[in-house]
Amino acid sequence: MCKVIVFAGTTEGRQLAEFLSRRELPALICVATEYGEQLLPSSDALDISHKRLTEIEMEQLFQEKGAPLILDATHPYAAEVTENIRKACEKTDASYVRILRENSEAAGSRESLYADSVEEAVGLLEHTEGNILVTTGSKEAGKFTALSDYKNRVFLRVLSLPNVARQCAELGFEGRNLICMQGPFSTELNVAMLRQLDCKYLVTKMSGSTGGFQEKIEAAKICGCTPVIIGRPLKEEGISVLQCKRLLCERFSLSSQAEITLAGIGMGSAESRTGEAQKAIQEADLLIGARRMVESCARRGQDIYVEYDSQKIADYIQKHPEYEKVVLVLSGDTGFYSGAKKLLQVLGDKVKVICGIPSPVYFMSRIKKSWDDVLLTSVHGKEERLPWLIQTHEKVFSILGTKDGISGLAEKLLEIGLDEVQMYTGERLSYDNELLRRGTPKDFLNYEADSLSVVYVENPNYRRNFATHGIPDSAFLRDKVPMTKEEVRTVSLSKLRLYEDSVCYDVGAGTGSVSVEMAVRAGRGKVYAIEKKPLAIEVLQKNKAKFALDNLEIIEGLAPEAMEDLEPCTHAFIGGSSGNMKEIIRLLLQKNPRVRIVINCIALETLSETLQCLKELPLTDTEIVQIAASKAKSVVGYHMMTGENPIYIISCTGAGISEMESPE
């Protein structure tokens, strides 16, 4: 059963026909010419007619089809056809919807030029280049002589009457520039003529079907020729194609079948986008993304939805099934610190992904550096150990996310003694006001940059970390604060079994030697050093600064109270409990029932308390190791061994986790 009748013959009509075809809604598509029929999609859901209908024939058709929804997508100039459709709908009680095209002049399109008079049309054409086919008749021919070089530019098509030909010749139109023919003219003949004469403009009066107006417009479109129309289209009320699609979705309960694309748009300028991304953006019904992204690439009049939350985006697409092509625009490349990862998790596998030019690739080309051996990272919107990375790597690139990002980094680099490294910075990449700078950290102190900037740092004298535990004791600042010795620290950390992203507590941190090694090993994790003594806190802060450990946070206080507000940990080292061993372990298990724990005991009382905890608390995978390390000292040419206090190293795991299973 036919549910919709579309009077097409326009781009808007074709778009609606394609929409109905894709949604398999039974519809009749009416066009005025065979050429118009050829442009329509072939579909089992569509019946297509190219018969011109009178008002009476329209009434009969609407009654025959059961007064379905009538969509009038005829040309703005086809006032006679539109009036007939309206009257037929009124007489048959059919629902009438007028489809309006976007204002092409406002949108900057050269689809058509309109003029109220021939004189105005001549004025418009005076400022153009290219040949002109004039089809307004011999009575208006004299007005076109006002055009510069009209004898060569203007091709006049008039009736094949002797007096008409003579009159036009007297005006200067002769030879191949005067065409005397009797209409009607088909679309194909108009196309052949425009191509033969290489015309860039076609001048016509706004007329009905008897004047061959539609055939001329179709021919101009095929040839890429701009119509200059004498007489403006009617000022009508109606809805856009998109609004019509929304109406159809609501009326027939259609769900979303949108083609969704994630497109990386490079740094922001149109020149930095790939051709594939630009094409997807131009063809999109809807653009989604952060405001800076959508505003940088949306065409005039294009629907946008400013949002970056993945779930809200998915919900919006489902609630708006009228959008068939949805493009989510993302800064840089979709695979480099991009929101594409979360979007793909929410939107599913049917999404198309278009890569973009990432900022490191663009920036490194601008400063003429290769990037195949550069550590790439980002601190935009997240924590990252940038000073430590620079301290331990020769070349580091990072995206920054605040106006003080460059100056803040420079200050931290100076604090840890990296005053000779070379910094390259980039702001507003790819735009006309792009800014590139180079200098040492002191050159960037108190520098306010663009909130979205990048930095590349070269540190030829970078510090290489050991591949195993065991930073020498001499590397730490100590003062008079007790320190877990290198040999004990090495075994203890091995028993702790850290992961790169572990969250760790160091309870009774002292100088922070264990905290520092934890932070080095758990490079993408977090370490909380819990210490109650002010002098130890001071030494801790110095060691943190020396090793540039942004992932090490010092908590001043007594455990377990100082631990209560901290995030749950995956691993805990207890080097000092102040008699609160049971309470500390109990809180650790409350926060994470499968926490991995390593305890160092020197005093037998501490050992006894710990053994009692192993019996009473839900702990498993227990292991007890005693270490009695001795170190040689040179005494009068001899090496004499000096024994250290024996240490008990007790390791265990919260019940319910096997020995080698990774904590979640």
XYZ file of C-alpha atoms in Angstrom:
664
model
C 0.000 0.000 0.000
C 1.354 3.407 -0.997
C 2.019 5.475 2.134
C 3.699 8.505 0.591
C 3.531 10.384 -2.712
C 6.502 12.607 -3.516
C 6.406 15.233 -6.261
C 10.104 15.380 -7.023
C 12.239 16.657 -9.898
C 14.637 18.386 -7.512
C 17.619 17.421 -5.407
C 15.356 17.518 -2.370
C 12.881 15.177 -4.033
C 15.633 12.755 -4.967
C 16.966 12.812 -1.390
C 13.528 11.966 -0.023
C 13.095 9.186 -2.587
C 16.429 7.701 -1.539
C 15.416 7.951 2.126
C 12.103 6.176 1.482
C 13.914 3.514 -0.528
C 16.445 2.827 2.232
C 13.674 2.651 4.811
C 11.550 0.449 2.491
C 8.482 2.676 2.825
C 6.072 2.104 -0.102
C 5.908 5.350 -2.066
C 5.037 6.841 -5.449
C 7.579 9.291 -6.858
C 6.279 11.719 -9.496
C 8.655 13.592 -11.809
C 7.980 15.651 -14.936
C 10.590 14.200 -17.304
C 12.248 10.929 -18.236
C 15.584 12.450 -17.254
C 14.248 13.121 -13.772
C 13.187 9.477 -13.554
C 16.707 8.312 -14.447
C 18.131 10.116 -11.408
C 15.926 8.258 -8.936
C 16.958 5.057 -7.128
C 15.673 1.711 -8.311
C 13.778 0.070 -5.466
C 11.004 -2.436 -4.857
C 9.505 0.057 -2.423
C 9.174 2.825 -5.026
C 6.857 3.294 -7.989
C 8.047 6.030 -10.344
C 6.014 8.075 -12.827
C 7.205 10.783 -15.228
C 3.744 11.745 -16.451
C 2.772 15.416 -16.057
C -0.475 15.626 -14.069
C -3.270 18.159 -14.116
C -5.079 19.111 -10.941
C -7.954 16.748 -11.758
C -5.537 13.880 -12.417
C -3.868 14.597 -9.079
C -7.227 14.397 -7.304
C -7.948 11.057 -8.935
C -4.478 9.752 -7.994
C -4.807 10.800 -4.345
C -8.218 9.149 -4.043
C -6.954 6.002 -5.728
C -4.012 5.761 -3.292
C -6.175 6.376 -0.232
C -5.138 9.984 0.452
C -1.581 9.213 1.606
C 0.974 11.755 2.831
C 1.802 14.160 -0.023
C 5.306 15.656 -0.143
C 5.716 18.586 -2.546
C 9.421 18.838 -3.385
C 8.981 20.599 -6.737
C 11.155 23.529 -7.799
C 10.533 26.896 -6.103
C 9.706 28.379 -9.506
C 7.045 25.727 -10.293
C 4.258 27.810 -8.748
C 1.607 26.357 -11.045
C 2.426 22.764 -10.085
C 2.553 23.600 -6.381
C -0.839 25.307 -6.569
C -2.380 22.272 -8.297
C -0.977 19.915 -5.628
C -2.357 22.110 -2.823
C -5.840 22.255 -4.348
C -5.904 18.508 -5.010
C -4.929 17.831 -1.375
C -7.655 20.139 -0.078
C -10.315 18.437 -2.184
C -9.249 14.902 -1.208
C -8.318 15.551 2.452
C -4.763 14.371 1.808
C -2.008 15.615 4.131
C 0.131 18.181 2.307
C 3.738 19.021 3.220
C 5.790 21.554 1.266
C 9.521 20.827 1.134
C 11.716 23.908 0.978
C 15.274 23.983 -0.213
C 18.068 25.686 1.688
C 18.606 29.298 0.702
C 21.410 28.774 -1.787
C 22.303 32.442 -1.945
C 22.642 32.644 1.840
C 24.671 29.468 1.857
C 27.102 30.906 -0.694
C 26.081 28.379 -3.359
C 26.099 29.213 -7.054
C 23.305 26.773 -7.861
C 21.166 29.651 -9.213
C 21.257 33.443 -9.473
C 17.988 35.396 -9.267
C 17.139 38.806 -10.684
C 13.905 40.813 -10.657
C 14.476 42.110 -14.192
C 16.572 41.567 -17.293
C 18.497 44.734 -16.467
C 19.415 43.335 -13.060
C 20.497 40.045 -14.642
C 22.743 41.951 -17.060
C 24.269 43.751 -14.083
C 25.034 40.423 -12.399
C 26.595 38.977 -15.542
C 28.797 42.024 -16.126
C 30.972 40.884 -13.226
C 31.371 37.313 -14.492
C 33.464 35.512 -17.085
C 32.438 32.864 -19.601
C 29.901 32.378 -22.369
C 26.187 33.019 -21.813
C 23.175 31.291 -23.399
C 20.206 33.710 -23.365
C 16.724 32.165 -23.757
C 14.529 35.130 -22.767
C 13.343 35.909 -26.316
C 14.038 38.558 -28.942
C 12.115 41.348 -27.199
C 14.734 41.472 -24.436
C 17.751 41.012 -26.725
C 18.683 44.698 -26.861
C 19.251 44.841 -23.101
C 22.103 42.339 -23.346
C 24.110 44.681 -25.578
C 25.030 46.529 -22.379
C 27.379 43.649 -21.532
C 31.053 44.132 -22.294
C 32.134 41.957 -25.228
C 28.519 40.807 -25.689
C 29.099 39.961 -29.371
C 31.474 37.180 -28.333
C 30.082 36.151 -24.918
C 26.325 36.076 -25.548
C 24.594 33.334 -27.540
C 20.997 34.335 -28.234
C 18.334 31.661 -28.830
C 15.177 33.022 -30.473
C 12.284 31.920 -32.681
C 13.105 31.010 -36.284
C 11.260 33.945 -37.871
C 12.851 36.204 -40.552
C 11.969 39.468 -38.839
C 13.274 38.179 -35.489
C 16.581 37.102 -37.034
C 16.922 40.455 -38.815
C 16.172 42.440 -35.655
C 18.753 40.487 -33.628
C 21.384 40.839 -36.357
C 20.953 44.612 -36.267
C 21.789 44.472 -32.530
C 25.054 42.662 -33.276
C 23.953 39.059 -32.716
C 24.938 37.044 -35.776
C 26.772 33.971 -36.975
C 27.192 31.275 -34.339
C 26.022 33.720 -31.646
C 22.469 33.777 -33.050
C 20.488 30.535 -32.788
C 17.056 30.490 -34.411
C 15.041 27.439 -33.376
C 11.511 26.464 -32.557
C 10.855 24.727 -29.217
C 9.995 22.861 -27.133
C 13.564 21.944 -26.193
C 14.332 18.748 -24.330
C 16.857 18.463 -21.538
C 19.174 16.549 -23.856
C 19.081 19.250 -26.546
C 19.766 21.965 -23.991
C 22.703 19.944 -22.661
C 24.154 19.512 -26.142
C 23.839 23.232 -26.856
C 25.417 24.344 -23.582
C 28.349 22.009 -24.112
C 28.820 22.911 -27.768
C 28.903 26.626 -26.950
C 30.896 26.109 -23.706
C 28.443 28.258 -21.767
C 28.992 29.034 -18.088
C 25.636 30.813 -17.611
C 22.095 30.233 -18.852
C 19.592 33.116 -18.696
C 15.900 32.208 -18.513
C 12.637 33.631 -17.304
C 10.763 31.875 -14.532
C 7.957 30.090 -16.348
C 5.770 27.036 -16.084
C 6.054 23.716 -17.847
C 5.045 25.201 -21.203
C 8.163 27.372 -21.269
C 10.521 24.428 -20.891
C 11.873 25.939 -17.717
C 12.515 22.673 -15.898
C 14.368 21.168 -18.853
C 16.678 24.197 -18.991
C 17.422 24.025 -15.273
C 18.162 20.299 -15.445
C 20.483 20.832 -18.404
C 22.333 23.600 -16.607
C 22.831 21.346 -13.609
C 24.207 18.515 -15.757
C 26.685 20.866 -17.458
C 27.767 22.677 -14.315
C 26.301 25.851 -15.749
C 24.815 28.544 -13.474
C 21.164 29.462 -14.215
C 20.358 33.183 -14.075
C 16.606 33.301 -13.403
C 14.491 36.378 -14.136
C 11.875 36.457 -11.385
C 12.304 35.234 -7.840
C 10.750 32.076 -6.340
C 7.654 32.340 -4.216
C 8.048 33.032 -0.509
C 6.575 29.841 0.881
C 6.064 28.151 4.189
C 7.250 24.597 4.564
C 9.908 22.365 6.073
C 13.402 21.292 5.114
C 14.398 17.855 3.861
C 15.810 17.009 7.281
C 12.610 18.106 9.017
C 10.654 15.995 6.552
C 12.777 12.953 7.374
C 12.066 13.590 11.046
C 8.340 13.762 10.257
C 8.500 10.459 8.375
C 10.388 8.779 11.243
C 7.785 9.921 13.766
C 4.805 9.088 11.566
C 5.997 5.602 10.652
C 7.966 4.794 13.872
C 11.336 4.445 12.165
C 14.466 3.769 14.244
C 17.957 5.080 13.627
C 19.981 3.488 10.834
C 22.645 6.165 10.746
C 26.015 5.630 9.110
C 28.362 6.765 11.876
C 31.890 7.932 11.154
C 34.647 8.919 13.562
C 36.860 11.386 11.717
C 40.212 12.715 12.855
C 40.452 16.321 11.670
C 44.115 17.015 12.329
C 45.078 20.161 14.201
C 41.999 22.132 13.148
C 42.577 23.992 9.895
C 40.901 22.706 6.750
C 44.313 22.257 5.123
C 45.381 19.753 7.785
C 42.404 17.445 7.158
C 42.598 14.456 4.875
C 40.453 14.464 1.751
C 38.498 11.499 3.098
C 37.680 13.315 6.338
C 36.697 16.496 4.500
C 34.372 14.556 2.186
C 32.690 12.807 5.135
C 32.191 16.133 6.922
C 30.657 17.801 3.873
C 28.247 14.913 3.287
C 27.170 14.602 6.933
C 23.616 15.379 8.068
C 24.936 15.919 11.583
C 28.314 16.828 13.064
C 29.077 15.921 16.682
C 32.023 16.863 18.849
C 33.549 19.426 21.166
C 32.645 23.004 20.262
C 36.076 23.892 18.874
C 36.004 20.850 16.602
C 32.526 21.231 15.116
C 32.790 24.988 14.662
C 36.086 24.626 12.824
C 34.697 22.353 10.129
C 30.879 22.640 9.966
C 29.495 24.047 6.749
C 26.968 26.855 6.957
C 23.543 25.588 7.972
C 24.823 22.124 8.929
C 23.263 20.598 12.039
C 25.691 20.210 14.938
C 25.525 18.660 18.402
C 28.155 19.908 20.836
C 28.976 17.011 23.145
C 31.929 14.775 24.028
C 30.318 12.318 26.461
C 30.160 8.962 24.644
C 26.876 7.754 26.143
C 25.094 11.068 25.577
C 26.229 11.012 21.957
C 24.920 7.467 21.456
C 21.588 8.377 23.061
C 21.225 11.481 20.881
C 21.796 9.518 17.674
C 19.166 6.960 18.686
C 16.654 9.697 19.507
C 17.137 11.350 16.107
C 16.657 8.692 13.416
C 16.242 11.397 10.746
C 20.032 11.737 10.565
C 21.420 9.204 8.105
C 25.047 10.302 7.989
C 26.550 11.253 11.329
C 30.180 12.301 11.669
C 31.927 12.643 15.026
C 34.886 14.977 14.614
C 37.937 14.394 16.797
C 41.108 16.422 17.161
C 44.278 15.056 15.600
C 44.191 11.338 14.862
C 41.582 8.864 16.098
C 44.296 6.592 17.499
C 46.490 9.054 19.409
C 45.080 10.024 22.828
C 41.658 10.341 21.243
C 38.092 10.036 22.458
C 37.559 7.478 19.691
C 38.425 4.627 22.058
C 35.446 5.245 24.369
C 33.140 6.093 21.479
C 33.852 2.776 19.768
C 33.064 0.918 22.980
C 29.648 2.590 23.150
C 28.745 2.813 19.449
C 29.818 -0.690 18.405
C 31.784 -2.207 15.544
C 29.796 -0.841 12.585
C 31.326 2.598 12.967
C 33.712 3.796 10.256
C 36.976 5.335 11.460
C 38.908 7.885 9.391
C 42.411 8.658 10.573
C 43.772 12.170 10.831
C 47.173 13.815 11.087
C 48.254 13.636 14.760
C 49.916 16.644 16.353
C 53.344 14.984 16.875
C 53.612 14.100 13.187
C 52.694 17.622 12.112
C 54.793 19.391 14.766
C 57.930 17.304 14.243
C 57.771 18.060 10.528
C 57.519 21.776 11.310
C 60.693 21.693 13.439
C 62.375 19.336 10.956
C 62.890 16.432 13.356
C 62.210 12.715 12.971
C 59.900 11.115 15.517
C 60.570 7.392 15.169
C 62.696 7.368 18.352
C 60.621 9.865 20.357
C 58.546 8.923 23.411
C 55.013 10.174 22.662
C 52.670 11.065 25.512
C 49.982 13.521 26.602
C 49.088 15.349 29.801
C 45.926 16.864 28.303
C 43.067 16.026 30.658
C 45.048 13.475 32.673
C 48.019 13.039 34.968
C 51.317 12.042 33.427
C 54.854 11.978 34.829
C 56.288 14.358 32.260
C 59.343 15.675 34.204
C 60.325 12.100 35.130
C 59.874 10.946 31.534
C 62.114 13.767 30.328
C 64.670 12.922 33.012
C 64.804 9.273 31.916
C 64.424 9.577 28.114
C 66.474 11.293 25.443
C 63.501 12.587 23.417
C 59.961 13.232 24.660
C 56.911 14.762 22.936
C 53.762 15.662 24.857
C 50.428 17.363 24.334
C 49.769 19.948 27.043
C 46.346 21.017 28.261
C 46.618 24.335 30.128
C 47.895 27.861 29.508
C 50.597 27.404 32.145
C 51.552 23.939 30.901
C 54.794 25.092 29.269
C 55.886 27.394 32.101
C 54.948 24.809 34.735
C 57.011 22.161 32.977
C 59.969 24.535 32.660
C 59.816 25.270 36.391
C 59.772 21.565 37.300
C 62.682 20.814 34.972
C 64.764 23.502 36.662
C 63.867 22.097 40.087
C 65.345 18.705 39.184
C 68.444 20.174 37.574
C 67.493 19.800 33.911
C 68.396 23.382 33.028
C 70.270 22.545 29.808
C 67.647 20.478 27.991
C 66.276 21.892 24.728
C 62.545 22.660 24.631
C 60.577 23.090 21.396
C 57.015 24.372 21.777
C 54.113 24.717 19.368
C 50.847 26.611 19.730
C 47.767 26.905 17.496
C 49.246 24.335 15.133
C 48.204 24.617 11.459
C 46.431 27.978 11.891
C 47.568 31.303 10.428
C 48.748 32.456 13.869
C 50.738 29.284 14.565
C 53.653 29.907 16.954
C 56.804 27.789 17.277
C 59.494 28.503 19.904
C 62.784 26.981 21.044
C 64.849 27.481 24.197
C 65.988 26.122 27.546
C 63.623 25.844 30.546
C 64.602 29.271 31.898
C 63.383 30.842 28.629
C 59.850 29.618 29.332
C 59.402 30.646 32.968
C 56.158 32.613 33.531
C 55.239 32.011 29.889
C 51.503 31.918 29.145
C 50.782 29.728 26.147
C 47.684 28.615 24.314
C 45.703 26.076 26.331
C 46.240 23.461 23.628
C 49.964 23.445 22.973
C 52.649 20.814 22.454
C 56.223 20.409 23.638
C 59.203 18.372 22.468
C 62.229 18.063 24.774
C 65.700 16.739 23.982
C 67.811 15.541 26.925
C 71.127 14.058 25.688
C 72.230 13.385 29.282
C 69.117 11.491 30.295
C 69.256 9.132 33.288
C 68.965 5.449 32.493
C 66.934 3.444 35.002
C 68.084 0.034 36.117
C 66.268 -2.903 34.551
C 65.913 -4.486 38.006
C 65.297 -3.339 41.571
C 68.286 -2.060 43.486
C 68.981 1.660 43.308
C 72.210 2.153 45.326
C 71.783 3.482 48.849
C 74.154 6.310 47.958
C 71.628 7.654 45.437
C 69.214 8.622 48.216
C 69.287 11.601 50.536
C 69.087 10.300 54.098
C 70.069 12.684 56.912
C 69.395 10.805 60.188
C 66.279 9.011 58.995
C 66.272 5.162 58.975
C 66.397 3.642 55.506
C 65.579 0.204 54.139
C 68.920 -1.032 52.831
C 69.485 -1.886 49.181
C 69.676 -5.678 49.627
C 66.527 -5.861 51.756
C 64.740 -3.387 49.503
C 65.588 -5.455 46.422
C 64.217 -8.707 47.864
C 61.163 -6.995 49.368
C 60.176 -5.357 46.074
C 60.671 -8.640 44.213
C 58.254 -10.295 46.638
C 55.788 -7.434 46.143
C 55.395 -8.255 42.407
C 54.499 -4.786 41.183
C 52.779 -4.020 37.915
C 53.326 -0.973 35.737
C 49.973 0.485 36.801
C 49.942 -0.635 40.454
C 48.578 1.599 43.205
C 50.926 1.256 46.181
C 51.135 2.214 49.850
C 54.497 2.552 51.613
C 53.546 2.529 55.299
C 56.269 3.987 57.500
C 58.123 5.304 54.464
C 61.137 6.821 56.257
C 63.540 8.291 53.679
C 61.331 6.997 50.891
C 63.838 4.593 49.337
C 61.111 1.953 48.913
C 58.600 4.601 47.781
C 61.006 5.838 45.114
C 61.692 2.354 43.754
C 57.957 1.613 43.762
C 57.254 4.803 41.809
C 59.983 3.998 39.282
C 58.641 0.477 38.712
C 54.942 1.441 38.698
C 55.507 4.141 36.107
C 51.829 4.415 35.180
C 50.555 3.817 38.684
C 50.504 5.747 41.951
C 52.489 5.509 45.183
C 51.404 6.914 48.547
C 54.265 7.322 51.043
C 52.764 7.403 54.568
C 55.054 8.811 57.258
C 54.472 10.454 60.654
C 57.870 12.026 61.449
C 58.469 15.628 60.228
C 62.189 15.077 59.535
C 61.422 11.982 57.480
C 58.747 13.930 55.570
C 61.346 16.562 54.696
C 63.787 13.934 53.397
C 60.967 12.225 51.497
C 60.140 15.448 49.682
C 63.775 15.940 48.686
C 64.069 12.398 47.326
C 60.798 12.795 45.436
C 62.119 15.981 43.808
C 65.506 14.414 43.057
C 63.927 11.538 41.129
C 61.189 13.770 39.598
C 58.410 11.403 40.634
C 55.040 13.000 39.961
C 53.310 9.710 40.746
C 54.612 9.736 44.335
C 52.366 11.463 46.881
C 53.524 12.026 50.453
C 50.904 11.558 53.191
C 51.854 12.928 56.602
C 50.238 11.047 59.472
C 49.996 7.823 61.437
C 48.652 4.640 59.857
C 45.979 3.379 59.665
C 44.168 6.725 60.159
C 46.266 8.422 57.455
C 45.212 5.718 54.965
C 41.457 5.996 55.369
C 40.771 8.597 52.656
C 43.192 7.150 50.101
C 42.094 5.183 47.057
C 42.321 1.376 47.441
C 45.772 0.012 46.742
C 46.821 -3.092 44.838
C 50.142 -3.443 46.711
C 51.344 -2.382 50.154
C 54.773 -2.350 51.793
C 54.870 -2.019 55.579
C 58.244 -0.906 56.885
C 56.992 0.582 60.130
C 53.670 0.080 61.895
C 54.096 1.849 65.267
C 52.353 -1.099 66.923
C 49.279 -0.911 64.650
C 50.051 -3.878 62.400
C 46.684 -5.604 62.754
C 44.677 -2.408 62.219
C 46.768 -1.498 59.176
C 46.352 -4.911 57.510
C 42.640 -4.996 58.336
C 42.110 -1.610 56.612
C 44.140 -2.754 53.611
C 41.883 -5.803 53.246
C 38.749 -3.670 53.601
C 39.891 -1.450 50.753
C 41.010 -4.371 48.580
C 40.373 -7.973 49.758
C 43.037 -9.209 47.332
C 45.798 -6.743 48.134
C 49.422 -7.928 47.906
C 51.386 -7.144 51.101
C 55.090 -7.290 52.003
C 56.188 -6.581 55.588
C 59.695 -5.961 56.973
C 60.242 -6.905 60.628
C 63.348 -6.205 62.683
C 61.983 -6.442 66.228
C 60.744 -9.838 67.361
C 57.646 -8.147 68.805
C 56.752 -6.911 65.321
C 57.373 -10.403 63.948
C 55.107 -11.920 66.588
C 52.349 -9.422 65.873
C 52.617 -10.104 62.141
C 52.450 -13.881 62.605
C 49.308 -13.429 64.662
C 47.773 -11.419 61.809
C 48.552 -14.228 59.379
C 46.540 -16.584 61.572
C 43.568 -14.344 62.256
C 43.066 -12.351 59.047
C 41.995 -13.678 55.592
C 45.498 -13.879 54.116
C 47.026 -16.507 51.868
C 50.167 -17.158 49.776
C 52.202 -16.430 52.885
C 55.981 -16.641 52.782
C 58.593 -15.772 55.421
C 62.207 -15.061 54.502
C 65.032 -13.983 56.785
C 67.892 -11.949 55.368
C 71.160 -11.339 57.194
C 73.266 -9.230 54.849
C 76.894 -8.305 55.423
C 78.966 -5.701 53.600
C 82.721 -5.474 53.291
C 84.621 -2.488 54.637
C 88.248 -1.730 53.886
C 90.328 -1.739 57.095
C 94.106 -1.219 56.778
C 94.262 -2.933 53.414
C 91.867 -5.728 54.383
C 88.197 -6.207 53.582
C 86.267 -6.857 56.791
C 82.631 -7.954 56.692
C 80.184 -5.901 58.751
C 76.870 -7.529 59.476
C 73.527 -5.714 59.218
C 70.550 -6.459 61.447
C 68.735 -9.614 60.296
C 65.417 -8.755 58.640
C 62.295 -10.881 58.341
C 60.505 -10.347 55.007
C 56.921 -11.578 55.178
C 54.807 -11.599 52.024
C 51.128 -12.494 51.682
C 48.014 -11.839 49.614
C 44.412 -11.200 50.511
C 42.460 -14.467 50.465
C 40.802 -15.496 47.238
C 43.635 -14.713 44.839
C 46.139 -17.216 43.513
C 49.834 -16.528 43.730
C 50.359 -15.308 40.171
C 46.969 -13.761 39.456
C 47.028 -10.039 38.694
C 45.023 -7.901 41.117
C 42.117 -6.169 39.483
